[in-house]
CSV table of C-alpha atoms in Angstrom, one decimal:
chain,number,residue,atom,x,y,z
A,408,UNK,CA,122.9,39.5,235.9
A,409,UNK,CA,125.1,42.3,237.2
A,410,UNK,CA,125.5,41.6,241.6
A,411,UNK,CA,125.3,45.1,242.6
A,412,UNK,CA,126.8,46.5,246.0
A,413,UNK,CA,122.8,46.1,247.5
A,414,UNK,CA,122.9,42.5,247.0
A,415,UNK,CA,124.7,41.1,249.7
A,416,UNK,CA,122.1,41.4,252.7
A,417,UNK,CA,122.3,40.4,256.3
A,418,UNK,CA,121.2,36.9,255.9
A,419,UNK,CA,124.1,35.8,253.6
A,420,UNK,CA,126.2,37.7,256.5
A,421,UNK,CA,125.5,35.2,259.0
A,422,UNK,CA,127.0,32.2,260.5
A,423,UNK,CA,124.6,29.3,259.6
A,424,UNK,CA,125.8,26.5,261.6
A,425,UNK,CA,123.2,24.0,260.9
A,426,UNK,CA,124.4,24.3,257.0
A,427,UNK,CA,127.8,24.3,258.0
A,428,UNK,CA,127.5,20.7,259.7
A,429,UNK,CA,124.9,19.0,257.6
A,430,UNK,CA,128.2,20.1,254.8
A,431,UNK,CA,130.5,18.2,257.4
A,432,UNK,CA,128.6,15.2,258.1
A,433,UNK,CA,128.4,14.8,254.3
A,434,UNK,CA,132.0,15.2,253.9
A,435,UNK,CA,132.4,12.4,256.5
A,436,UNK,CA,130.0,10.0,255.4
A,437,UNK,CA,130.7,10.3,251.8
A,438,UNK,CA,134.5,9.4,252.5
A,439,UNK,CA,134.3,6.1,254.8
A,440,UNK,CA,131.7,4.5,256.6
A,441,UNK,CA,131.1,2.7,259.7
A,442,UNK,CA,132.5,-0.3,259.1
A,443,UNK,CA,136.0,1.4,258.2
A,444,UNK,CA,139.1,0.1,259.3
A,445,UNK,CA,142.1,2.6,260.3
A,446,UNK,CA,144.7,2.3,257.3
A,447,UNK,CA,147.5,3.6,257.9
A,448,UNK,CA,148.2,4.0,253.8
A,449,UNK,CA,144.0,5.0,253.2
A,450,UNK,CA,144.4,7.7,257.0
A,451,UNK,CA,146.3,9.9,254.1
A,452,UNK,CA,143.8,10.2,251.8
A,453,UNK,CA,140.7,10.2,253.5
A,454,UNK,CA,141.6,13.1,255.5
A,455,UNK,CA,142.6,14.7,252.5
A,456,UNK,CA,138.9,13.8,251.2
A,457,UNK,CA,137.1,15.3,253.9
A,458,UNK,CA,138.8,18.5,254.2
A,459,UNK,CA,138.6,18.7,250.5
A,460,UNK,CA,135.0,18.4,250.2
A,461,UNK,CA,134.2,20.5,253.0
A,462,UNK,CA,135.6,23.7,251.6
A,463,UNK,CA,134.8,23.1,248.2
A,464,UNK,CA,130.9,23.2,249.4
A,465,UNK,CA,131.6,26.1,251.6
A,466,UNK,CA,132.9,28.2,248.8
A,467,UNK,CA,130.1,27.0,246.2
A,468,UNK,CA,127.6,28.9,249.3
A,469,UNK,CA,129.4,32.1,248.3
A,470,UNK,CA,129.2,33.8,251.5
A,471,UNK,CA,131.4,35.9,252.5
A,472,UNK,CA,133.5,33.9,254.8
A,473,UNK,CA,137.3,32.7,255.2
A,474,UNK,CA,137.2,29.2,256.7
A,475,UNK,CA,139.5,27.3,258.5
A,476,UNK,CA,139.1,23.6,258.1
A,477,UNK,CA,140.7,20.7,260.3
A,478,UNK,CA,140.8,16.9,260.7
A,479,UNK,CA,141.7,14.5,263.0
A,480,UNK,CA,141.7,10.1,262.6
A,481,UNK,CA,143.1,8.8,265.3
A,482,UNK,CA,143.2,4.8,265.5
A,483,UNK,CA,141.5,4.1,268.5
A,484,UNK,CA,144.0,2.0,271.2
A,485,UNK,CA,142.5,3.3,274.2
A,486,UNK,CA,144.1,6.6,274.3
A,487,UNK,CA,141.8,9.0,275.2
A,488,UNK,CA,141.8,12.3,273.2
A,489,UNK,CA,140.9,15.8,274.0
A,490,UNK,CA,140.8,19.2,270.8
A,491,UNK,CA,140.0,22.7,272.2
A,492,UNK,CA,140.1,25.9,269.9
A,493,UNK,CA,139.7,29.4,271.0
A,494,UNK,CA,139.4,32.5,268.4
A,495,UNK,CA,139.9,36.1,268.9
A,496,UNK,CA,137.6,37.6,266.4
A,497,UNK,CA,134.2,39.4,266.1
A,498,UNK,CA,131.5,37.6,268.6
A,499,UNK,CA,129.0,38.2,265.6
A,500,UNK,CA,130.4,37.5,262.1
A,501,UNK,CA,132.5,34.1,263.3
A,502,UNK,CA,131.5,31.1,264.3
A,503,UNK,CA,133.0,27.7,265.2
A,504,UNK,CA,132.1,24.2,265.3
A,505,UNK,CA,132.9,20.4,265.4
A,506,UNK,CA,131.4,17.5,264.1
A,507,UNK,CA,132.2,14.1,265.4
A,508,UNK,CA,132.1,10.3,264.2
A,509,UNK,CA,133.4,7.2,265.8
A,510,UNK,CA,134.2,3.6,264.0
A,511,UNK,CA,135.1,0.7,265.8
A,512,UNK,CA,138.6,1.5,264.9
A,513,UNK,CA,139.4,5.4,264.8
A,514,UNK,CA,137.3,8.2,265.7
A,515,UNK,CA,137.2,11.1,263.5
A,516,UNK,CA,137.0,14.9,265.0
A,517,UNK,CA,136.5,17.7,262.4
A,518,UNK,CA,136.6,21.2,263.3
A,519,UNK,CA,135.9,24.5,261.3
A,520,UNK,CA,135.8,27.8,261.8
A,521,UNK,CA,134.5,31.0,260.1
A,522,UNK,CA,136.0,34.5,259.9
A,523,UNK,CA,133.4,37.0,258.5
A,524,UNK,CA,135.3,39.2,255.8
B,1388,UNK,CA,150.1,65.7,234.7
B,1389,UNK,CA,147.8,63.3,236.3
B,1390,UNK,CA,146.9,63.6,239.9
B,1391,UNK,CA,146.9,60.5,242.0
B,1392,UNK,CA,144.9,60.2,244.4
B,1393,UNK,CA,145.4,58.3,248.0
B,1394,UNK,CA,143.3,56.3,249.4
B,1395,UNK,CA,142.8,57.3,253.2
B,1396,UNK,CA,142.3,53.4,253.8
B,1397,UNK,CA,144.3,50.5,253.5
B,1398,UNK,CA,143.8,47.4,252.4
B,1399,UNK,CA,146.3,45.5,253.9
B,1400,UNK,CA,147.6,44.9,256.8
B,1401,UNK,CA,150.9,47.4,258.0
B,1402,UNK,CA,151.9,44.4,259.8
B,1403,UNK,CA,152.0,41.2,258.5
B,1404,UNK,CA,151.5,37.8,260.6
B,1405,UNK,CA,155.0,36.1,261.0
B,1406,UNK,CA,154.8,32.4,261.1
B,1407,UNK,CA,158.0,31.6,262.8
B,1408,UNK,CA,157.1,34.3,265.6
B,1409,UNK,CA,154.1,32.7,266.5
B,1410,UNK,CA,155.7,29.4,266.6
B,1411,UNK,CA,158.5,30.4,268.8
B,1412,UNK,CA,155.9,31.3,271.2
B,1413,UNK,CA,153.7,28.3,270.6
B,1414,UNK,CA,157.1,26.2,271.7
B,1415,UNK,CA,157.4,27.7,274.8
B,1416,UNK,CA,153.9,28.0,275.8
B,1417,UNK,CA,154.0,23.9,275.4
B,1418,UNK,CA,157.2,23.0,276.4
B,1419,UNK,CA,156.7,25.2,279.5
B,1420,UNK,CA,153.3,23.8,280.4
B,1421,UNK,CA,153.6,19.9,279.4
B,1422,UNK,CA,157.4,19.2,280.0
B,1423,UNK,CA,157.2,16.0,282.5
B,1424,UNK,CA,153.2,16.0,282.4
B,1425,UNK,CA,151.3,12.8,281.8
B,1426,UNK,CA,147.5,12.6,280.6
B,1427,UNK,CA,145.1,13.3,283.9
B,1428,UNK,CA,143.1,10.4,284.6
B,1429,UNK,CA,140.2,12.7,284.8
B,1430,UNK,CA,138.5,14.3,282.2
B,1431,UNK,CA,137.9,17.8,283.3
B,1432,UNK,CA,141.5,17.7,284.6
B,1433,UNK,CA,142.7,17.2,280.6
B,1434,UNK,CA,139.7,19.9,279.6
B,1435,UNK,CA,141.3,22.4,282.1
B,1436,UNK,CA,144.6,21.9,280.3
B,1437,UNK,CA,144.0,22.2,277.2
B,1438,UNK,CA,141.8,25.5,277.6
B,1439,UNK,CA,144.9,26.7,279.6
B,1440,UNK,CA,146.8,25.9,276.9
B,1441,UNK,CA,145.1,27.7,274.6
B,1442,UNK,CA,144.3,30.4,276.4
B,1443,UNK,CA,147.5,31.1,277.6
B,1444,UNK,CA,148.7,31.0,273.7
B,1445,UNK,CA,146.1,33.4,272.2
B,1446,UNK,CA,147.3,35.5,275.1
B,1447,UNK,CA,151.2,36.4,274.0
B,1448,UNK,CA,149.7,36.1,270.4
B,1449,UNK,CA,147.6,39.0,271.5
B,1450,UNK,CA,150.5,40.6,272.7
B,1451,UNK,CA,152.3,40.9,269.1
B,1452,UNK,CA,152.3,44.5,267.8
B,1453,UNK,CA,149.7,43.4,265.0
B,1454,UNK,CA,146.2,45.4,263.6
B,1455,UNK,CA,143.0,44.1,262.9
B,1456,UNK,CA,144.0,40.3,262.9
B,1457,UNK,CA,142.1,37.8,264.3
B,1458,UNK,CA,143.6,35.0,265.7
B,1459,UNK,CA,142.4,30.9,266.1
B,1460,UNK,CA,144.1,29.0,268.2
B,1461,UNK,CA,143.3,24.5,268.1
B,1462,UNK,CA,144.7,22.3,270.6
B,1463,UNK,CA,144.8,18.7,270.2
B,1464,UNK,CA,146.0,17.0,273.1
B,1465,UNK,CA,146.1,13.2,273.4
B,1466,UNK,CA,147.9,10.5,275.4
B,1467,UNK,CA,150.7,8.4,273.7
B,1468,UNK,CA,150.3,5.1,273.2
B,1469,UNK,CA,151.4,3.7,270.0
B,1470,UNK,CA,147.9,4.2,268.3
B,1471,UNK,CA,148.2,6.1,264.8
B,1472,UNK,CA,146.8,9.8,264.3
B,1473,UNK,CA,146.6,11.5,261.1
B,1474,UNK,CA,145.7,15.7,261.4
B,1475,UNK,CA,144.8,17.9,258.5
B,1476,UNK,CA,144.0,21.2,258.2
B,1477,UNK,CA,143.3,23.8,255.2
B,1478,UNK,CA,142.1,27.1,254.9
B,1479,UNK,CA,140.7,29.1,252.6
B,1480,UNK,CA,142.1,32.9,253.4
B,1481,UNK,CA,143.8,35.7,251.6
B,1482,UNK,CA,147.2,34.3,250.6
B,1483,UNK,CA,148.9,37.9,250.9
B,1484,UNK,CA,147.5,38.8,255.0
B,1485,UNK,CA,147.1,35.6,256.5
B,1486,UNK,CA,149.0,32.9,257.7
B,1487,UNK,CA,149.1,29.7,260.1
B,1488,UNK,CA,151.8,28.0,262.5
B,1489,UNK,CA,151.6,24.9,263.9
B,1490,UNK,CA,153.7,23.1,266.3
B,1491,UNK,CA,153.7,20.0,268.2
B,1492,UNK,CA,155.1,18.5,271.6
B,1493,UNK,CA,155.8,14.9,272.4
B,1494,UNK,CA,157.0,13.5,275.8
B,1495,UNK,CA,156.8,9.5,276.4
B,1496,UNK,CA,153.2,10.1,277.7
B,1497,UNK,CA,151.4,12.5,276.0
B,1498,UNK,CA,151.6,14.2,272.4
B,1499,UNK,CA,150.6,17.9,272.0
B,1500,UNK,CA,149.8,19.5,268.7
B,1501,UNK,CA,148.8,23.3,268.6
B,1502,UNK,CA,148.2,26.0,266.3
């Protein structure tokens, strides 16, 4: 089936933030649980795993989007922690957001964001 | 003969993003701003920080002679204790116009990563 020109209407245009997450929280869950230690040999891969997955589901939505994936595990030691991310873009095509999730030994912090092409 | 024929837009950008530019400023921005700081005992005092931070980066980014970019700016900020922290980040852009810098400050207090 030929995708002409017309195809592409507003919807797949915007920034669907509930997808977006329930695709993050996947990504997290599917690489380590709750009961995961920190590793400092495993910290490697699993981040790795997480970004991996997340933008290989954003691109199978095939919206037209450039994304920005990042990932932070740190062990948790009582050291407290703070991420912030501005963008200067288009208030209406991008969008950004973080998902969060905590083991008894690191916390995890995953932000993305989303450029409309 | 054939005629070729010009296309009155571009496709690229006439400027591209330079990497070690934006790094350059990113070093100064943090050096300036956390050189002999420790982590505030407070939370909104480490939220006003870090926004600062980041504002004050996208700022002089902002200020670079370049068209039709649009810039994201990530601040992690955390206190340094010994504890491990792993960060990753990947993108999924056009190779040829976009680009990312990221650099990182440490003093004997905090650590500072931003890009």
């Amino acid at each position: 089936q030929k995708i002409e020109m017309g195809d592409y209407d507003s919807l797949d245009q915007d920034f669907d933030s509930q997808e977006i997450e329930k695709i993050a929280h996947n990504a997290v869950n599917a690489t380590f649980s709750e009961n995961s230690v920190y590793n400092k040999d495993k910290v490697n891969v699993w981040c790795n795993q997480v970004i991996d997955y997340c933008i290989k589901e954003f691109i199978k939505l095939r919206k037209k989007f450039k994304y920005s994936v990042t990932c932070i595990i740190m062990q948790r030691n009582g050291a407290g922690l703070q991420t912030a991310g501005c963008a200067f873009g288009d208030a209406n095509k991008d969008g950004m957001l973080s998902v969060q999730m905590a083991t008894n030994t690191f916390n995890c912090i995953v932000t993305i964001f989303a450029f409309g092409i | 003969r054939k005629q070729v024929q010009q296309t009155s837009y571009s496709t690229g950008p006439k400027q591209k993003f330079r990497p070690s530019e934006a790094k350059q400023i990113i070093r100064e921005t943090l050096k300036s701003k956390l050189d002999g700081k420790t982590y505030p005992a407070a939370i909104n005092d480490a939220h006003s920080y870090m926004k600062n931070i980041a504002e004050e980066i996208k700022k002089s980014l902002r200020s670079l002679p370049l068209q039709r970019y649009k810039f994201i700016v990530q601040v992690i900020f955390g206190e340094n204790k010994g504890q491990g922290v792993r960060t990753g980040c990947r993108c999924f852009w056009d190779q040829d116009a976009d680009n990312c810098a990221w650099e990182q400050y440490q003093n004997k207090d905090v650590f500072c990563m931003a890009g």
